[in-house]
Coordinates of C-alpha atoms in Angstrom, one line a residue:
Chain A
X372 CA 129.2 -206.8 -90.2
X373 CA 129.6 -209.9 -88.1
X374 CA 127.6 -213.0 -87.3
X375 CA 126.8 -215.2 -84.3
X376 CA 126.6 -218.9 -85.3
X377 CA 125.0 -221.4 -82.9
X378 CA 125.3 -225.2 -83.4
X379 CA 123.4 -227.3 -83.5
X380 CA 120.1 -225.6 -84.3
X381 CA 118.2 -228.5 -82.7
X382 CA 119.8 -230.7 -80.0
X383 CA 117.9 -233.8 -79.0
X384 CA 119.0 -235.9 -76.1
X385 CA 117.8 -238.3 -73.4
X386 CA 117.0 -237.5 -69.8
X387 CA 120.1 -237.5 -67.7
X388 CA 122.4 -237.0 -70.7
X389 CA 125.1 -234.3 -70.8
X390 CA 124.5 -232.1 -73.8
X391 CA 126.6 -229.2 -75.2
X392 CA 125.7 -226.2 -77.3
X393 CA 128.3 -224.2 -79.2
X394 CA 128.5 -220.6 -80.2
X395 CA 131.0 -218.7 -82.4
X396 CA 131.2 -215.0 -83.1
X397 CA 133.3 -213.1 -85.6
X398 CA 132.6 -209.6 -84.3
X399 CA 135.8 -209.7 -82.2
X400 CA 133.6 -208.8 -79.2
X401 CA 134.9 -209.1 -75.6
X402 CA 131.8 -210.4 -73.9
X403 CA 129.6 -213.4 -74.7
X404 CA 126.4 -214.6 -73.1
X405 CA 124.1 -217.6 -72.9
X406 CA 120.4 -216.8 -72.3
X407 CA 117.5 -219.3 -71.9
X408 CA 114.2 -218.4 -73.6
X409 CA 111.0 -220.0 -72.3
X410 CA 107.6 -218.9 -73.6
X411 CA 106.1 -216.4 -71.2
X412 CA 109.3 -216.1 -69.1
X413 CA 111.4 -213.8 -71.2
X414 CA 115.2 -214.2 -71.5
X415 CA 117.1 -215.4 -68.4
X416 CA 120.8 -215.1 -68.2
X417 CA 122.6 -218.4 -67.6
X418 CA 126.3 -217.5 -67.9
X419 CA 128.4 -214.7 -69.4
X420 CA 132.1 -214.2 -70.0
X421 CA 133.9 -210.9 -70.3
X422 CA 137.1 -212.3 -71.8
X423 CA 138.8 -215.6 -72.8
X424 CA 138.8 -218.1 -69.9
X425 CA 136.5 -215.9 -67.8
X426 CA 133.1 -217.1 -66.5
X427 CA 130.4 -215.2 -64.6
X428 CA 127.2 -216.8 -63.3
X429 CA 123.8 -215.5 -64.2
X430 CA 120.5 -216.0 -62.5
X431 CA 120.0 -219.5 -63.9
X432 CA 123.4 -221.1 -63.8
X433 CA 122.5 -224.2 -61.7
X434 CA 122.5 -227.3 -63.9
X435 CA 124.7 -225.7 -66.5
X436 CA 128.5 -225.4 -67.2
X437 CA 130.1 -223.0 -69.6
X438 CA 133.5 -222.7 -71.2
X439 CA 135.1 -219.7 -73.0
X440 CA 138.0 -221.5 -74.8
X441 CA 138.9 -218.5 -76.9
X442 CA 137.6 -215.0 -77.6
X443 CA 135.4 -216.1 -80.5
X444 CA 133.7 -219.1 -78.9
X445 CA 131.6 -219.9 -75.9
X446 CA 130.0 -223.2 -75.2
X447 CA 127.2 -224.2 -72.8
X448 CA 126.8 -227.7 -71.3
X449 CA 123.5 -229.0 -69.8
X450 CA 125.0 -231.3 -67.1
X451 CA 122.0 -233.6 -66.8
X452 CA 119.2 -232.9 -69.3
X453 CA 115.6 -232.9 -67.9
X454 CA 112.3 -232.6 -69.7
X455 CA 111.4 -229.4 -68.0
X456 CA 114.6 -227.8 -69.5
X457 CA 113.3 -227.9 -73.0
X458 CA 113.7 -224.4 -74.3
X459 CA 115.5 -222.2 -76.8
X460 CA 119.0 -221.2 -75.8
X461 CA 120.3 -217.9 -77.2
X462 CA 124.0 -216.9 -77.5
X463 CA 125.0 -213.3 -77.7
X464 CA 128.0 -211.1 -77.8
X465 CA 128.7 -207.5 -77.1
X466 CA 131.5 -204.9 -76.8
X467 CA 131.7 -202.7 -73.7
X468 CA 131.3 -199.0 -74.1
X469 CA 130.4 -196.1 -71.9
X470 CA 126.7 -196.1 -73.0
X471 CA 126.3 -199.8 -72.1
X472 CA 126.3 -202.9 -74.1
X473 CA 124.4 -203.7 -77.3
X474 CA 123.9 -207.4 -77.5
X475 CA 124.0 -209.2 -80.9
X476 CA 122.1 -212.5 -80.7
X477 CA 122.3 -215.8 -82.7
X478 CA 119.2 -217.5 -84.0
X479 CA 119.0 -219.9 -81.1
X480 CA 119.3 -223.6 -80.4
X481 CA 116.3 -225.6 -79.4
X482 CA 116.9 -228.3 -76.8
X483 CA 114.5 -231.3 -76.9
X484 CA 114.7 -233.9 -74.2
X485 CA 113.1 -237.3 -74.9
Chain B
X3 CA 116.1 -205.9 -56.5
X4 CA 116.6 -205.1 -60.2
X5 CA 113.7 -205.9 -62.4
X6 CA 111.9 -205.0 -65.7
X7 CA 108.2 -205.4 -65.9
X8 CA 106.1 -205.8 -69.0
X9 CA 102.5 -206.5 -68.1
X10 CA 101.1 -207.1 -71.5
X11 CA 101.8 -210.6 -72.7
X12 CA 100.0 -210.2 -76.0
X13 CA 98.8 -207.3 -78.1
X14 CA 96.6 -207.7 -81.2
X15 CA 96.1 -204.7 -83.5
X16 CA 95.0 -203.9 -87.0
X17 CA 97.2 -202.1 -89.5
X18 CA 97.5 -198.4 -88.9
X19 CA 96.5 -198.7 -85.2
X20 CA 98.5 -196.9 -82.5
X21 CA 100.9 -199.2 -80.5
X22 CA 101.6 -198.7 -76.8
X23 CA 103.6 -201.3 -74.9
X24 CA 104.1 -200.7 -71.2
X25 CA 107.5 -201.1 -69.5
X26 CA 108.6 -200.1 -66.0
X27 CA 111.9 -200.8 -64.3
X28 CA 113.3 -201.0 -60.8
X29 CA 116.9 -200.4 -59.9
X30 CA 119.2 -198.0 -58.2
X31 CA 121.2 -195.5 -60.2
X32 CA 120.9 -194.6 -63.9
X33 CA 120.6 -197.7 -66.1
X34 CA 120.7 -197.7 -69.9
X35 CA 117.3 -198.8 -71.2
X36 CA 116.7 -200.9 -74.4
X37 CA 114.0 -202.3 -76.6
X38 CA 114.8 -205.5 -78.5
X39 CA 112.6 -207.0 -81.2
X40 CA 112.5 -210.7 -82.1
X41 CA 111.0 -211.7 -85.4
X42 CA 109.8 -215.3 -85.9
X43 CA 112.8 -217.7 -86.4
X44 CA 115.4 -215.1 -85.5
X45 CA 117.3 -214.0 -82.5
X46 CA 116.4 -210.7 -80.7
X47 CA 117.9 -207.6 -82.2
X48 CA 118.3 -204.1 -80.8
X49 CA 115.4 -201.7 -81.8
X50 CA 116.5 -198.7 -79.7
X51 CA 118.4 -197.7 -76.6
X52 CA 118.5 -194.6 -74.4
X53 CA 121.3 -193.9 -71.9
X54 CA 120.3 -190.6 -70.4
X55 CA 117.2 -189.9 -68.4
X56 CA 114.5 -187.8 -70.1
X57 CA 115.9 -188.5 -73.5
X58 CA 113.9 -190.2 -76.3
X59 CA 115.1 -193.0 -78.5
X60 CA 113.6 -193.7 -81.9
X61 CA 114.0 -196.2 -84.7
X62 CA 111.9 -197.4 -87.7
X63 CA 109.0 -195.3 -86.4
X64 CA 109.1 -196.6 -82.9
X65 CA 109.8 -194.3 -80.0
X66 CA 110.5 -194.7 -76.3
X67 CA 111.2 -192.0 -73.6
X68 CA 113.3 -192.7 -70.6
X69 CA 111.2 -191.3 -67.7
X70 CA 113.1 -191.5 -64.5
X71 CA 110.2 -189.9 -62.5
X72 CA 107.9 -192.8 -63.3
X73 CA 110.7 -195.3 -63.9
X74 CA 109.1 -196.1 -67.3
X75 CA 110.3 -196.7 -70.8
X76 CA 107.1 -197.4 -72.8
X77 CA 107.3 -198.2 -76.5
X78 CA 105.0 -196.4 -79.0
X79 CA 104.4 -196.4 -82.7
X80 CA 101.8 -194.2 -84.4
X81 CA 100.8 -196.6 -87.1
X82 CA 101.7 -200.3 -87.0
X83 CA 102.1 -202.5 -90.1
X84 CA 101.8 -206.2 -90.5
X85 CA 105.6 -206.5 -90.7
X86 CA 105.9 -205.2 -87.1
X87 CA 104.4 -208.5 -85.8
X88 CA 107.1 -209.8 -83.4
X89 CA 108.0 -210.2 -79.8
X90 CA 109.2 -207.0 -78.1
X91 CA 111.5 -207.1 -75.0
X92 CA 112.2 -204.2 -72.7
X93 CA 115.6 -204.5 -71.1
X94 CA 118.0 -202.6 -68.8
X95 CA 121.6 -202.7 -67.9
X96 CA 122.6 -203.2 -64.3
X97 CA 124.1 -200.2 -62.6
X98 CA 127.7 -201.1 -61.7
X99 CA 127.8 -203.9 -64.2
X100 CA 126.8 -202.6 -67.6
X101 CA 127.6 -205.9 -69.3
X102 CA 124.6 -207.6 -67.5
X103 CA 121.2 -207.0 -69.1
X104 CA 117.9 -207.9 -67.5
X105 CA 115.0 -208.5 -69.8
X106 CA 111.3 -208.2 -69.3
X107 CA 109.0 -211.2 -70.1
X108 CA 108.3 -209.9 -73.6
X109 CA 105.1 -208.7 -75.4
X110 CA 103.9 -210.5 -78.5
X111 CA 102.5 -208.1 -81.1
X112 CA 100.2 -209.4 -83.7
X113 CA 99.2 -207.0 -86.4
X114 CA 96.2 -208.1 -88.6
X115 CA 96.0 -206.8 -92.2

């Protein structure tokens, strides 16, 4: 089996600050994702990447940057943290197959803006 | 546009009750449909998926049938237990881009002993 590791588990920053979340996977999966989870709003896709150095925007990409430096890692940067962005950020990975993609999620990173 | 709708935000049941969580979807084509479950303090994990219309998926006593006629994928379990307390997400793949999943808002299930 494999694992998705998200760091840090809690990220505390000030308003206007640039903050970065990191994600590592050892599944050797092609595709990686960043989702934002807000209570009552489900999971919303921010960015995904189908291979190293690839980036695809999701529905919520404004205010965020992402980077897929290598196959096993995918980072997400909040370009200017705002208090209304406090949420849990979930990283996931998947491997493409004919039936669709099964996503494997990390435990999440909680963003706190003070 | 593409969407997944879960109307029930919260469901509270007693042990051994019957569970029914409603999910409907809207898209063109033939998406793959999923149910994910998220236990407290963990990330979501796949509960079951169905690729073909009119087929049923099942796992750990949960079942869901892909009904293309009513564009529904409701989740059911005959007898819930306290350990089933979690958030349940219905999701679908996008036709033409199976890597992209759209999730519903989630349904929080609380099972009382």
